[in-house]
Coordinates of C-alpha atoms in Angstrom, one line a residue:
Chain A
M103 CA -21.5 -26.3 -19.9
S104 CA -20.3 -24.2 -17.2
P105 CA -18.9 -20.3 -18.8
E106 CA -15.0 -21.6 -17.9
Q107 CA -15.5 -24.9 -19.4
K108 CA -16.7 -23.1 -22.7
D109 CA -13.8 -21.0 -22.6
R110 CA -11.5 -23.6 -22.2
S111 CA -12.9 -25.9 -25.0
T112 CA -11.5 -23.2 -27.4
E113 CA -8.5 -23.1 -26.1
T114 CA -5.8 -24.0 -28.7
V115 CA -2.9 -25.5 -27.1
S116 CA 0.3 -25.4 -30.0
R117 CA 3.7 -26.0 -29.0
P118 CA 6.0 -23.2 -29.2
T119 CA 8.6 -21.8 -30.8
R120 CA 12.4 -23.0 -28.9
G121 CA 12.5 -19.1 -28.4
A122 CA 9.3 -18.9 -26.9
A123 CA 9.9 -22.1 -24.6
I124 CA 13.5 -21.0 -23.8
A125 CA 11.8 -17.4 -22.3
T126 CA 8.9 -18.7 -20.9
V127 CA 11.6 -21.7 -18.4
V128 CA 13.6 -18.3 -17.7
V129 CA 10.4 -16.0 -16.8
A130 CA 9.2 -19.4 -14.7
A131 CA 12.5 -19.5 -12.8
V132 CA 12.7 -15.9 -11.9
V133 CA 8.7 -16.0 -10.8
I134 CA 9.4 -19.1 -9.1
V135 CA 12.5 -17.8 -7.2
H136 CA 10.4 -14.2 -7.0
M137 CA 7.7 -16.1 -5.2
F138 CA 9.9 -18.3 -3.0
F139 CA 12.1 -15.2 -1.6
T140 CA 8.9 -13.8 -1.0
L141 CA 7.5 -16.3 1.1
V142 CA 10.7 -16.4 3.4
Y143 CA 10.8 -13.3 3.9
N144 CA 7.4 -13.1 5.0
M145 CA 8.1 -16.5 6.9
P146 CA 5.2 -15.7 10.3
F147 CA 7.6 -19.1 12.3
Q148 CA 10.4 -18.8 14.2
K149 CA 11.6 -22.1 13.5
A150 CA 11.0 -21.8 10.0
R151 CA 12.9 -18.9 9.5
E152 CA 15.9 -20.1 11.0
A153 CA 16.0 -23.0 9.0
L154 CA 15.3 -20.8 6.2
P155 CA 17.5 -18.8 3.5
T156 CA 15.9 -15.5 5.1
A157 CA 19.5 -13.7 5.1
A158 CA 19.3 -14.3 0.6
A159 CA 15.6 -13.4 1.0
V160 CA 16.2 -10.5 2.9
E161 CA 18.9 -9.1 0.5
Y162 CA 16.9 -10.0 -2.3
M163 CA 13.9 -8.0 -1.6
Q164 CA 15.4 -5.0 -0.2
P165 CA 15.0 -2.4 -1.5
F166 CA 12.2 -2.7 -4.0
F167 CA 10.3 -5.7 -2.2
T168 CA 9.9 -4.7 1.1
Q169 CA 7.3 -5.4 2.9
D170 CA 5.7 -6.3 6.2
Y171 CA 2.4 -8.1 6.9
K172 CA 1.8 -7.9 10.6
I173 CA -1.5 -6.2 9.9
F174 CA -3.0 -5.6 13.1
A175 CA -1.2 -8.4 14.3
P176 CA -0.2 -10.5 16.7
N177 CA -2.6 -8.2 18.4
P178 CA -3.9 -5.2 17.1
V179 CA -2.8 -1.8 18.7
S180 CA -5.0 -1.1 21.5
G181 CA -4.4 2.0 22.7
D182 CA -2.8 5.9 21.0
H183 CA 0.3 7.1 20.2
Q184 CA 0.5 10.9 21.3
L185 CA 3.6 13.3 21.1
W186 CA 3.4 15.6 23.8
V187 CA 5.3 18.8 24.0
R188 CA 6.2 21.6 25.9
A189 CA 8.6 24.8 26.0
L190 CA 10.5 26.9 28.7
V191 CA 9.3 30.4 26.5
E192 CA 11.5 33.7 27.9
A193 CA 9.6 36.8 27.0
E194 CA 11.1 40.4 26.4
D195 CA 11.8 41.3 30.1
G196 CA 13.8 38.2 30.8
T197 CA 11.1 36.1 32.1
R198 CA 10.9 32.5 31.6
T199 CA 7.8 30.1 31.3
E200 CA 6.9 26.7 30.8
T201 CA 4.1 26.1 28.8
E202 CA 1.0 23.2 29.4
W203 CA 1.9 20.3 27.6
T204 CA 0.3 20.1 24.4
N205 CA -0.6 17.3 22.2
A206 CA 0.7 18.0 18.7
T207 CA -0.8 14.2 17.3
A208 CA -4.0 15.5 18.5
I209 CA -3.1 18.3 16.4
E210 CA -2.0 17.3 13.5
L211 CA -5.5 14.6 13.4
G212 CA -7.2 17.6 14.4
N213 CA -9.2 17.0 10.7
D214 CA -10.6 14.4 8.9
A215 CA -9.3 14.3 5.9
R216 CA -5.7 14.5 7.5
R217 CA -6.3 11.9 9.5
L218 CA -6.8 9.7 6.3
L219 CA -3.6 10.6 5.5
R220 CA -1.5 7.7 7.7
K221 CA 1.1 7.3 8.6
H222 CA 1.5 10.4 11.4
L223 CA 4.8 11.7 11.4
S224 CA 4.0 12.5 15.6
V225 CA 3.3 9.5 15.6
V226 CA 5.6 7.4 13.9
T227 CA 8.3 9.4 15.7
S228 CA 6.6 9.0 19.1
E229 CA 6.0 5.1 18.7
R230 CA 9.4 4.9 17.7
L231 CA 11.3 7.0 20.4
L232 CA 8.9 5.2 23.0
A233 CA 9.9 1.9 21.7
A234 CA 13.8 2.8 22.1
Y235 CA 13.3 4.5 25.6
R236 CA 12.0 0.8 26.6
N237 CA 15.3 -0.6 25.1
L238 CA 17.0 2.0 27.1
N239 CA 18.4 0.2 30.5
A240 CA 17.7 1.4 34.0
A241 CA 21.2 3.3 34.0
Q242 CA 20.6 5.0 30.7
Q243 CA 16.6 5.7 31.1
K244 CA 18.4 7.9 33.8
I245 CA 20.8 9.6 31.6
V246 CA 17.4 10.5 29.4
Q247 CA 15.8 12.0 32.3
A248 CA 18.2 14.4 33.1
N249 CA 17.4 17.8 32.2
L250 CA 20.5 18.7 29.2
H251 CA 22.2 22.3 28.8
A252 CA 23.2 23.2 25.0
S253 CA 27.0 22.9 25.7
R254 CA 26.7 19.0 27.7
V255 CA 25.5 17.6 24.3
D256 CA 28.4 16.0 23.1
E257 CA 29.2 14.5 26.7
Y258 CA 25.5 14.0 27.1
R259 CA 25.7 11.0 23.8
E260 CA 28.8 9.7 25.1
E261 CA 27.3 8.8 28.6
L262 CA 24.6 7.3 27.4
R263 CA 26.4 5.1 24.9
A264 CA 29.5 4.6 28.0
A265 CA 26.4 3.0 29.9
A266 CA 25.1 0.4 27.3
T267 CA 24.9 -2.8 28.7
G268 CA 27.7 -4.7 27.2
G269 CA 29.0 -2.2 26.4
V270 CA 27.2 -2.2 22.7
A271 CA 26.0 0.7 22.3
T272 CA 23.3 0.0 19.2
S273 CA 20.1 1.2 21.8
A274 CA 21.7 4.5 22.9
N275 CA 22.8 4.9 19.4
T276 CA 19.1 3.8 18.1
F277 CA 17.3 6.3 20.6
L278 CA 19.5 9.3 20.1
R279 CA 18.5 9.0 16.6
Y280 CA 15.2 9.5 17.1
A281 CA 15.2 11.8 20.0
R282 CA 17.3 14.2 17.4
A283 CA 14.2 13.9 15.0
A284 CA 11.6 14.0 18.2
D285 CA 13.8 17.2 19.6
A286 CA 14.3 18.8 16.1
Y287 CA 10.0 18.6 15.8
S288 CA 9.3 20.2 19.5
T289 CA 11.4 23.7 18.2
Q290 CA 9.3 23.5 15.4
V291 CA 6.1 22.9 17.3
A292 CA 7.1 25.5 20.1
R293 CA 8.1 28.0 17.4
A294 CA 4.9 27.6 16.2
L295 CA 2.5 27.7 18.8
W296 CA 4.0 30.2 21.4
S297 CA 6.8 31.7 19.1
E298 CA 4.7 35.3 20.0
D299 CA 5.1 34.9 23.8
G300 CA 9.2 35.0 23.7
R301 CA 12.0 33.6 22.6
I302 CA 11.7 29.6 22.5
V303 CA 14.9 28.2 25.2
A304 CA 14.4 24.9 25.6
V305 CA 11.6 22.2 25.0
Q306 CA 10.8 19.0 26.3
T307 CA 8.8 15.9 24.8
R308 CA 6.9 13.3 25.8
P309 CA 6.0 9.9 23.9
T310 CA 2.9 8.5 25.1
F311 CA 1.2 5.2 24.7
D312 CA -2.4 6.0 25.9
R313 CA -4.1 2.4 26.6
L314 CA -7.4 1.7 25.9
V315 CA -10.1 0.0 28.2
R316 CA -9.2 -3.4 28.3
W317 CA -12.0 -5.5 26.7
D318 CA -13.5 -7.3 30.0
D319 CA -14.3 -3.3 31.2
R320 CA -15.5 -1.7 28.2
F321 CA -18.9 -1.4 29.3
D322 CA -18.0 -0.2 33.2
P323 CA -18.2 3.7 32.5
E324 CA -16.4 4.2 35.8
Q325 CA -13.5 2.4 34.6
P326 CA -10.5 4.3 33.7
R327 CA -8.0 3.9 31.0
P328 CA -5.4 1.6 32.2
A329 CA -2.1 4.1 32.7
A330 CA -0.5 5.3 29.9
R331 CA 3.2 3.8 29.1
I332 CA 5.4 7.4 29.4
A333 CA 9.3 7.9 28.4
T334 CA 10.7 10.6 30.3
I335 CA 12.9 13.0 28.6
G336 CA 14.5 16.0 30.6
W337 CA 14.2 19.6 28.9
R338 CA 16.3 19.8 26.0
P339 CA 18.2 22.9 24.1
T340 CA 16.0 23.6 20.6
L341 CA 17.2 21.8 17.7
T342 CA 16.8 23.4 13.9
F343 CA 18.5 21.3 11.1
E344 CA 19.8 23.2 8.5
G345 CA 17.3 23.6 5.8
Q346 CA 14.4 23.9 8.0
D347 CA 11.9 26.1 7.0
G348 CA 10.6 27.0 10.3
D349 CA 8.1 29.7 8.7
A350 CA 6.5 27.3 6.4
F351 CA 6.2 24.9 9.4
T352 CA 4.5 27.2 11.5
D353 CA 2.4 28.9 8.5
I354 CA 1.2 25.1 8.8
F355 CA 0.6 23.5 12.2
R356 CA -0.2 27.4 13.4
N357 CA -3.2 27.1 10.6
W358 CA -4.5 23.6 11.9
N359 CA -4.5 24.2 15.5
E360 CA -6.6 27.2 15.1
N361 CA -9.1 25.1 13.0
L362 CA -9.2 21.7 15.1
N363 CA -12.0 20.0 13.6
D364 CA -13.0 22.1 11.4
Chain B
M265 CA 3.9 -42.3 -30.7
T266 CA 2.3 -44.0 -27.5
N267 CA 2.1 -41.5 -24.6
T268 CA 2.3 -43.2 -20.7
A269 CA -0.3 -42.3 -18.4
P270 CA 2.3 -39.5 -16.9
T271 CA 3.5 -38.2 -19.9
S272 CA 0.7 -37.5 -21.5
V273 CA -1.1 -35.8 -18.1
I274 CA 2.0 -33.6 -17.9
A275 CA 2.0 -33.1 -21.9
R276 CA -2.1 -31.7 -21.3
W277 CA -1.0 -29.6 -18.0
S278 CA 2.3 -28.2 -19.5
G279 CA 0.1 -27.6 -22.8
R280 CA -2.4 -25.9 -21.0
A281 CA 0.1 -23.6 -19.2
L282 CA 2.0 -22.7 -22.0
N283 CA -1.6 -22.3 -24.1
W284 CA -2.2 -19.8 -20.5
L285 CA 1.1 -18.2 -20.5
L286 CA 1.5 -17.3 -24.2
N287 CA -1.4 -16.7 -26.3
D288 CA -3.4 -14.2 -24.5
R289 CA -3.0 -11.6 -22.4
R290 CA -5.0 -12.2 -19.4
A291 CA -6.8 -10.4 -16.4
S292 CA -7.2 -7.6 -18.7
Y293 CA -10.2 -6.0 -17.4
G294 CA -8.7 -6.5 -13.3
L295 CA -5.4 -5.4 -14.7
A296 CA -7.4 -1.9 -16.3
V297 CA -9.1 -1.8 -13.0
M298 CA -6.1 -1.8 -11.0
R299 CA -4.5 0.8 -13.4
I300 CA -7.8 3.2 -13.0
G301 CA -8.4 2.5 -9.2
Y302 CA -4.2 3.1 -8.3
G303 CA -3.6 5.8 -10.8
T304 CA -7.0 7.7 -8.8
M305 CA -6.0 6.4 -5.2
S306 CA -2.9 8.1 -6.1
L307 CA -3.8 11.5 -7.2
I308 CA -6.6 11.8 -4.7
L309 CA -3.6 11.3 -1.7
M310 CA -1.4 13.4 -4.1
L311 CA -4.4 16.1 -3.8
M312 CA -4.9 16.0 -0.3
Y313 CA -1.4 15.9 0.3
L314 CA -1.2 19.3 -1.4
P315 CA -2.5 22.4 1.4
S316 CA 0.4 21.1 3.2
L317 CA 2.6 19.4 0.7
S318 CA 5.8 21.8 3.3
Y319 CA 5.0 19.9 6.0
Y320 CA 4.6 16.3 4.8
F321 CA 7.2 16.2 2.1
G322 CA 8.5 19.4 1.9
R323 CA 11.5 21.9 3.6
A324 CA 9.2 22.1 6.7
S325 CA 10.2 18.3 7.7
T326 CA 13.9 19.1 7.4
W327 CA 13.6 17.9 11.2
A328 CA 12.5 14.1 10.3
D329 CA 16.2 13.7 8.7
P330 CA 17.1 11.8 11.7
L331 CA 14.3 9.4 10.5
R332 CA 14.5 8.8 7.1
A333 CA 18.6 8.6 7.4
V334 CA 17.2 4.1 8.4
S335 CA 15.2 3.1 6.1
P336 CA 15.4 0.5 2.1
V337 CA 14.6 3.6 0.3
N338 CA 18.0 5.1 0.3
E339 CA 19.3 2.1 -1.3
Y340 CA 17.4 2.4 -4.2
P341 CA 19.4 2.7 -7.3
W342 CA 20.5 6.0 -10.0
P343 CA 18.5 8.2 -10.5
I344 CA 15.4 7.2 -8.3
L345 CA 16.3 9.4 -5.6
D346 CA 17.6 12.3 -7.8
I347 CA 14.5 12.7 -9.5
F348 CA 12.8 14.2 -6.1
P349 CA 15.8 15.2 -4.2
R350 CA 14.9 15.6 -0.3
D351 CA 17.1 18.8 -0.4
A352 CA 15.0 20.4 -3.3
S353 CA 13.3 23.1 -2.2
D354 CA 9.7 24.0 -1.9
T355 CA 9.1 25.2 -5.0
Q356 CA 11.1 22.5 -6.6
L357 CA 9.4 19.8 -5.1
L358 CA 5.9 21.9 -6.4
I359 CA 6.9 21.4 -10.2
T360 CA 8.2 17.6 -9.7
Y361 CA 4.8 17.1 -7.5
A362 CA 3.0 18.5 -10.7
L363 CA 4.8 16.8 -13.2
L364 CA 3.8 13.5 -11.2
G365 CA 0.6 14.6 -10.9
V366 CA 0.1 15.0 -14.7
V367 CA 1.5 11.9 -15.3
T368 CA -0.7 10.1 -12.8
V369 CA -3.8 11.6 -14.8
L370 CA -2.2 10.0 -18.3
F371 CA -2.0 6.4 -16.1
I372 CA -5.2 6.4 -15.3
L373 CA -6.6 7.7 -18.7
G374 CA -4.0 4.9 -20.2
W375 CA -2.2 6.5 -22.8
R376 CA 1.0 4.9 -24.3
M377 CA 1.6 2.9 -21.0
R378 CA 4.1 1.2 -22.4
V379 CA 6.2 4.4 -21.7
V380 CA 3.9 6.1 -19.1
A381 CA 3.6 3.6 -16.6
P382 CA 7.2 3.1 -16.1
V383 CA 7.3 6.5 -16.2
F384 CA 4.9 6.8 -13.3
A385 CA 6.3 3.8 -11.3
L386 CA 9.8 5.8 -11.3
L387 CA 8.5 8.9 -10.4
W388 CA 5.9 7.7 -7.7
L389 CA 9.7 5.5 -6.3
S390 CA 11.0 8.4 -6.5
F391 CA 8.3 10.7 -4.4
T392 CA 8.3 7.8 -1.9
T393 CA 12.0 8.1 -0.9
I394 CA 11.4 12.0 0.4
S395 CA 9.5 11.1 3.6
P396 CA 9.8 6.9 3.9
M397 CA 7.6 6.9 7.2
I398 CA 4.9 7.9 5.4
T399 CA 4.9 6.5 2.0
N400 CA 7.0 3.2 2.6
S401 CA 4.8 1.3 4.8
G402 CA 1.9 0.2 5.4
H403 CA -0.3 0.3 2.0
Y404 CA 2.3 2.0 0.5
A405 CA 4.4 -1.1 0.5
T406 CA 2.0 -3.1 -1.2
F407 CA 1.1 -0.6 -3.8
R408 CA 5.2 0.0 -4.6
V409 CA 5.2 -3.9 -5.1
M410 CA 2.0 -4.1 -6.8
L411 CA 3.0 -1.0 -9.0
I412 CA 6.6 -3.1 -9.9
F413 CA 4.6 -6.1 -11.2
M414 CA 2.6 -3.9 -13.2
I415 CA 5.3 -2.7 -15.4
F416 CA 5.3 -6.0 -16.6
T417 CA 1.8 -6.0 -17.7
D418 CA -0.4 -5.0 -20.2
L419 CA -2.4 -2.0 -18.3
S420 CA -4.5 -0.4 -21.2
R421 CA -6.4 -3.3 -23.0
R422 CA -9.3 -2.1 -21.8
W423 CA -10.8 1.2 -20.8
S424 CA -7.9 3.7 -21.5
L425 CA -6.9 6.5 -24.8
D426 CA -4.5 3.1 -25.8
A427 CA -7.4 0.7 -26.4
V428 CA -9.4 3.4 -28.1
R429 CA -6.6 4.3 -30.6
R430 CA -5.6 0.5 -31.4
R431 CA -9.8 0.3 -32.3
R432 CA -9.8 3.5 -34.9
Q433 CA -6.9 1.9 -36.6
A434 CA -8.5 -1.3 -36.6
A435 CA -10.9 0.0 -38.0
A436 CA -9.1 1.9 -40.4
G437 CA -7.5 -0.9 -41.1
K438 CA -4.1 -0.4 -40.3
T439 CA -2.6 -3.8 -38.8
P440 CA -1.0 -2.2 -35.2
R441 CA 3.0 -2.9 -35.0
P442 CA 4.5 -4.7 -32.3
L443 CA 6.6 -2.4 -30.3
L444 CA 10.7 -2.7 -30.9
G445 CA 10.0 -5.5 -32.7
I446 CA 9.2 -7.4 -29.3
P447 CA 7.0 -10.5 -30.6
R448 CA 4.1 -10.6 -29.3
W449 CA 4.0 -14.0 -27.2
F450 CA 6.9 -12.4 -25.1
S451 CA 4.3 -9.3 -24.0
N452 CA 2.3 -12.1 -23.5
L453 CA 4.6 -14.1 -20.9
T454 CA 5.3 -11.2 -19.6
N455 CA 2.2 -10.0 -18.8
N456 CA 0.8 -13.1 -17.4
A457 CA 3.8 -13.7 -15.4
G458 CA 2.9 -9.7 -14.4
V459 CA -0.8 -10.9 -13.5
V460 CA 0.7 -14.4 -11.6
L461 CA 2.5 -12.6 -9.1
I462 CA -0.1 -9.8 -8.2
G463 CA -2.1 -13.0 -7.5
F464 CA 0.9 -14.6 -5.7
Q465 CA 1.2 -11.5 -3.6
L466 CA -1.9 -11.0 -2.4
C467 CA -2.5 -14.2 -1.3
T468 CA 0.7 -14.3 0.6
I469 CA -0.2 -11.3 2.2
Y470 CA -3.9 -12.6 3.6
V471 CA -2.4 -15.9 4.3
V472 CA 0.8 -14.5 6.1
S473 CA -1.4 -11.9 8.0
A474 CA -4.4 -14.7 9.1
I475 CA -0.9 -16.3 10.7
W476 CA 0.3 -13.6 12.4
K477 CA -2.8 -13.0 13.6
L478 CA -3.2 -16.4 14.8
H479 CA -0.2 -15.7 17.1
G480 CA -1.8 -13.2 18.8
S481 CA -4.3 -14.4 21.3
T482 CA -6.9 -11.7 20.9
W483 CA -7.5 -12.5 17.1
R484 CA -7.9 -16.1 19.0
D485 CA -10.8 -15.2 21.4
G486 CA -12.6 -13.1 18.8
T487 CA -11.8 -9.1 20.9
A488 CA -9.2 -8.5 18.9
V489 CA -11.3 -6.0 17.0
Y490 CA -12.6 -3.9 19.7
Y491 CA -9.4 -2.2 20.0
P492 CA -8.7 -0.7 16.8
L493 CA -12.4 0.2 16.7
R494 CA -11.4 2.6 20.2
V495 CA -8.1 3.9 18.7
D496 CA -8.3 7.4 17.6
E497 CA -5.8 7.8 14.9
L498 CA -7.9 4.8 13.8
T499 CA -11.4 6.5 14.2
I500 CA -13.2 8.5 11.3
F501 CA -16.9 8.4 12.7
P502 CA -16.9 8.3 16.3
G503 CA -20.3 7.3 16.9
L504 CA -20.3 4.3 14.3
S505 CA -17.3 3.1 15.6
D506 CA -18.7 3.5 18.9
F507 CA -21.9 1.5 18.4
V508 CA -20.0 -1.7 16.8
W509 CA -17.8 -1.9 18.7
Q510 CA -20.7 -2.2 21.5
L511 CA -22.2 -4.9 19.4
T512 CA -20.3 -8.1 21.4
P513 CA -21.2 -11.2 18.8
I514 CA -20.3 -8.8 15.5
V515 CA -17.0 -8.3 17.4
F516 CA -16.6 -11.7 17.9
L517 CA -18.1 -12.8 14.2
A518 CA -15.6 -10.2 12.5
S519 CA -12.2 -10.8 14.5
W520 CA -12.8 -14.5 13.0
V521 CA -14.6 -13.9 9.9
S522 CA -11.1 -11.9 9.4
V523 CA -8.6 -14.2 10.2
F524 CA -10.2 -17.7 8.7
A525 CA -10.6 -15.6 5.1
Q526 CA -7.5 -14.3 4.9
L527 CA -6.2 -17.8 6.1
L528 CA -8.3 -19.5 3.3
F529 CA -8.1 -17.0 0.8
P530 CA -6.1 -19.3 -1.4
V531 CA -8.3 -22.4 -1.6
F532 CA -11.5 -20.4 -2.0
L533 CA -10.4 -19.2 -5.0
L534 CA -9.6 -22.9 -6.3
N535 CA -13.7 -22.9 -7.2
R536 CA -16.3 -20.8 -8.9
W537 CA -18.4 -20.9 -5.8
T538 CA -16.5 -20.3 -3.5
R539 CA -14.3 -17.7 -5.1
I540 CA -17.5 -15.3 -5.6
S541 CA -18.1 -16.0 -1.7
I542 CA -14.5 -15.5 -0.6
L543 CA -14.2 -12.3 -3.0
V544 CA -17.6 -11.0 -1.3
I545 CA -16.3 -11.6 2.0
I546 CA -12.9 -10.1 1.8
T547 CA -14.9 -6.9 -0.1
G548 CA -17.0 -6.2 3.0
M549 CA -13.7 -6.6 5.0
H550 CA -12.2 -4.0 3.6
V551 CA -15.1 -1.7 3.2
G552 CA -15.5 -2.1 6.8
I553 CA -11.8 -0.9 7.6
G554 CA -12.1 2.0 5.2
I555 CA -15.3 2.7 6.3
L556 CA -14.9 2.1 10.5
L557 CA -10.9 1.7 10.9
A558 CA -10.1 5.3 9.1
L559 CA -8.1 2.6 6.6
P560 CA -9.3 3.5 3.1
F561 CA -6.2 4.0 0.6
F562 CA -5.2 0.1 2.5
S563 CA -8.6 -1.3 1.5
A564 CA -8.1 0.5 -2.4
V565 CA -5.2 -0.8 -2.7
M566 CA -6.5 -4.7 -1.8
L567 CA -9.6 -4.2 -3.7
F568 CA -8.2 -3.0 -6.7
A569 CA -5.9 -5.7 -7.4
D570 CA -8.3 -8.6 -5.9
A571 CA -10.2 -7.4 -9.4
V572 CA -7.6 -10.1 -11.3
F573 CA -9.4 -13.0 -9.5
I574 CA -12.9 -11.8 -11.3
R575 CA -12.8 -13.4 -14.6
E576 CA -12.5 -12.1 -18.1
S577 CA -15.8 -13.0 -19.7
T578 CA -17.6 -11.7 -15.7
W579 CA -16.2 -8.8 -16.7
T580 CA -17.9 -8.7 -20.2
W581 CA -20.9 -9.6 -18.9
A582 CA -21.1 -7.1 -16.2
R583 CA -19.7 -4.3 -19.2
G584 CA -22.6 -5.5 -21.1
F585 CA -25.0 -5.2 -18.2
V586 CA -24.3 -1.9 -17.7
R587 CA -24.6 -0.4 -20.7
N588 CA -27.5 -2.6 -21.8
L589 CA -28.8 -0.3 -18.2
W590 CA -27.6 2.6 -19.6
D591 CA -29.6 2.1 -23.2
R592 CA -32.2 1.7 -21.7
L593 CA -32.3 4.4 -19.2
R594 CA -31.5 6.7 -22.4
R595 CA -34.3 5.7 -24.0
R596 CA -36.3 6.1 -21.4
D597 CA -35.1 9.2 -20.9
R598 CA -35.3 9.9 -25.0
P599 CA -37.8 7.6 -26.7
T600 CA -36.0 6.8 -30.5
P601 CA -36.6 4.7 -33.0
P602 CA -35.1 0.9 -32.0
A603 CA -32.3 1.2 -34.9
E604 CA -30.9 4.8 -33.8
A605 CA -30.8 3.9 -30.4
D606 CA -28.4 0.9 -31.5
A607 CA -26.4 2.9 -33.8
G608 CA -25.8 5.2 -31.4
A609 CA -24.9 2.9 -28.6
S610 CA -22.6 1.0 -31.2
A611 CA -20.6 3.6 -31.7
E612 CA -20.1 4.9 -28.2
E613 CA -18.8 1.9 -27.6
P614 CA -18.5 -0.8 -29.7
E615 CA -17.7 -4.9 -29.8
P616 CA -18.8 -5.5 -25.6
A617 CA -17.4 -9.2 -25.8
P618 CA -14.7 -9.6 -28.4
A619 CA -11.3 -8.6 -28.1
P620 CA -9.8 -6.2 -29.9
A621 CA -8.5 -6.2 -33.7
E622 CA -4.9 -7.1 -32.3
V623 CA -6.4 -10.2 -29.8
R624 CA -8.4 -12.1 -32.8
E625 CA -5.4 -12.3 -34.5
P626 CA -3.7 -15.5 -34.2
V627 CA -1.5 -14.5 -31.7
G628 CA -0.9 -17.6 -30.2
V629 CA 2.4 -19.6 -30.1
A630 CA 2.0 -21.2 -33.3
S631 CA 1.7 -18.1 -35.7
V632 CA 5.1 -17.4 -34.0
A633 CA 6.3 -21.2 -34.7
E634 CA 5.4 -20.8 -37.8
P635 CA 4.5 -18.1 -39.6
A636 CA 5.1 -19.1 -43.2
T637 CA 2.3 -22.2 -42.8
G638 CA 0.5 -21.0 -39.7
R639 CA 0.6 -24.7 -38.8
R640 CA -0.3 -25.4 -35.4
W641 CA 0.8 -28.7 -33.5
P642 CA -1.6 -30.2 -31.2
L643 CA -0.3 -31.6 -27.8
G644 CA -1.3 -34.9 -26.4
R645 CA -4.5 -36.9 -27.9
S646 CA -6.1 -33.6 -28.8
A647 CA -5.6 -29.8 -30.1
T648 CA -7.7 -28.3 -28.3
A649 CA -7.5 -28.2 -24.2
R650 CA -10.6 -29.5 -22.5

C-alpha cells in the first residue's frame, strides 16, 4: 500500500453540521467564481476573450488580482532597452556645450546586485516612451522631433493632440505622459553628471531598443547587430517636479556612475 | 436506504471533498515554506533597495510621477495608499520601511500569524503603491496574488514561533482557545480554500504562459531561449550565458521543455510519479531562469509556491531524514551515550511525524456537528474513505 493510500484509508468522512455545509458551499462558490474570472482574465485566445465576459472579469480582478503571464511571450525580448541622455550645459562665461550621449541604463545596471532589482526605472521609461512614440502618426513624430523652447510647451502639446489621426488624442496624451517622465528623469541625470560644469539649460532623451544578432547569424563574429529602434525627440527645457529631491538623486546616481561594475 | 450507483459515487466524492476541506488544514509544510521563503525574499529585497531607497521609492524618484499616474494600485481602498504615501519625506519613508522590515521578520518567524500575516500583507501592498512600475509588475504581481491567498491560510502550523508556543501549551496541558470563538472547521475551510487557490494560480500561470509562448514563432522553432540569454538586462554571469547560448541543442531543448513542462503541469500533477517528475523539471527550469536570466526573485516566488504540491508525508519524511542526519553528524563529532543523544534530539524538536496537539483533537466536522456525543455519521457504504 502506498503512503497515499494509507493516508486515505485513515481519513474519516462525516456529515458536516448545517453551518459547516452552508459555509462550505458559500466558500466553494466564491472560489469557483474567482477561478472562472482568473481564467477569463488570462484567456490567451482572442476569439474566446470576445465570447467570454472579459469586461466583468477585468472589473473583478482589478486592482488586487491584476496579473499578466505573457512571460517571455509570445516571443522573448530580443534586444536591450536603453535610455540615453545628453544635456546642453551653460558655463559661467556663457558658453554653451552639448555633452556626449550617455547611456543612463548602463549606469543603472552598472552593479550586479542592482541588476537583480527589476524592473529598472530607466528601462521602463525607455520601453514605454519608445512604444508611445511608435504609436504616433508621421505628423506627430515630426512635431516631437523638433526642439522645444520653454515658452512653447503648452502650444506644443496642443499641436501634438491636434495632429492625432481621427481626432483621437489618446496616443498623443500617452506620449506626453511618458515624455514628461523622461524629461524629468533626464533633468535629474544631467544634474547628477554635468551640473559641476555649469547650468543645465536643456536635455535630450533618446529611448532605444538595441536589437540582438539574429539566431541565424549568432556564430558570425562579423555580423553587426540589426539597426536599433530609436525615438528621435528634440531638445527639451529642463523639467523638475515639485518635491523632487535633486540632491538625493545626484548623490546616488553620481555614486553609481563613479563605481560602475564595482 | 439503498443508493443507486451514481448517487453513491457522488456521495463518496462529496464526502471526500468535505473531508478534505473541513477535517484538517492541508499543505501545512508547503505553506510554511511559502511563509519563510516569501518573507525572506521580501527582507532581502528590502535590504538590497535600502542603500538607494530614495532613488527607487523616495523623493529622488518624484520625476516618475507621470508613470505612477496610471496604475491599478491607484484604485486600492483606504488605508492602503496612506501607509506609504508617495509624498512622504525620505525620513518618513525610512521609518515606515523599518516597520515593514520588523513585521517581515515576524512574518518569517511565524509569530502571532493571525494578526501579523494580514498586517504584513497590508504593509506590503501599501509599499508596492509607491513605485508600482517596479513593485506591481512581473513577479511582484504573483507575489501579491499569493500573499492575498495566504492571509486565509494557517501559515504558522509548522516551523514557527506559534507552533513552538502551541507545543509548550500542549505539554503544559493547556488547550488552545480558538481565535474569537471561530470553530476549527471554519479555519480549516478557509485554509484549504487558500491552498486550492494557490495551486490553481500556479497552474494558471504555467498553462497560460505556455499557451502565450505557443503563439510565438521562436518558442515553436526552439530558438526562444537564445535571445534572453544575450539581453544585457538579464545577464548576471555573462561568461556562463555566452557559453549556454552557443550550445545549440541545449537552446532547443530548454525552449521546448519550458513550453511543454508548463503546458502539461496540471496534468502531470495527477499521478505521484509524474508529479515528482514535473516538480523536478520545473525546479530545474526555475533554477536556470534564476541564474542564467538574472531573475532569482521570479524563480523564488514560483518555487516557494510549488511547495504546496509536495505532500505532507514527504515533508515529514524529509524532516525526519534531515534530523537523523544531523543527529548522526553530531554523534560523530561528540560521542555521547545513545540514551543521552536521543533525549537531546527529542528536546530540540519533538514529534516529527504526528500533528500538533490541536490537530490530534477531534477537530473534524463530526465533533462540530455533535459536540455532546461526538457521534459520526458514515457517508455512503463506509465510514472510511477509500
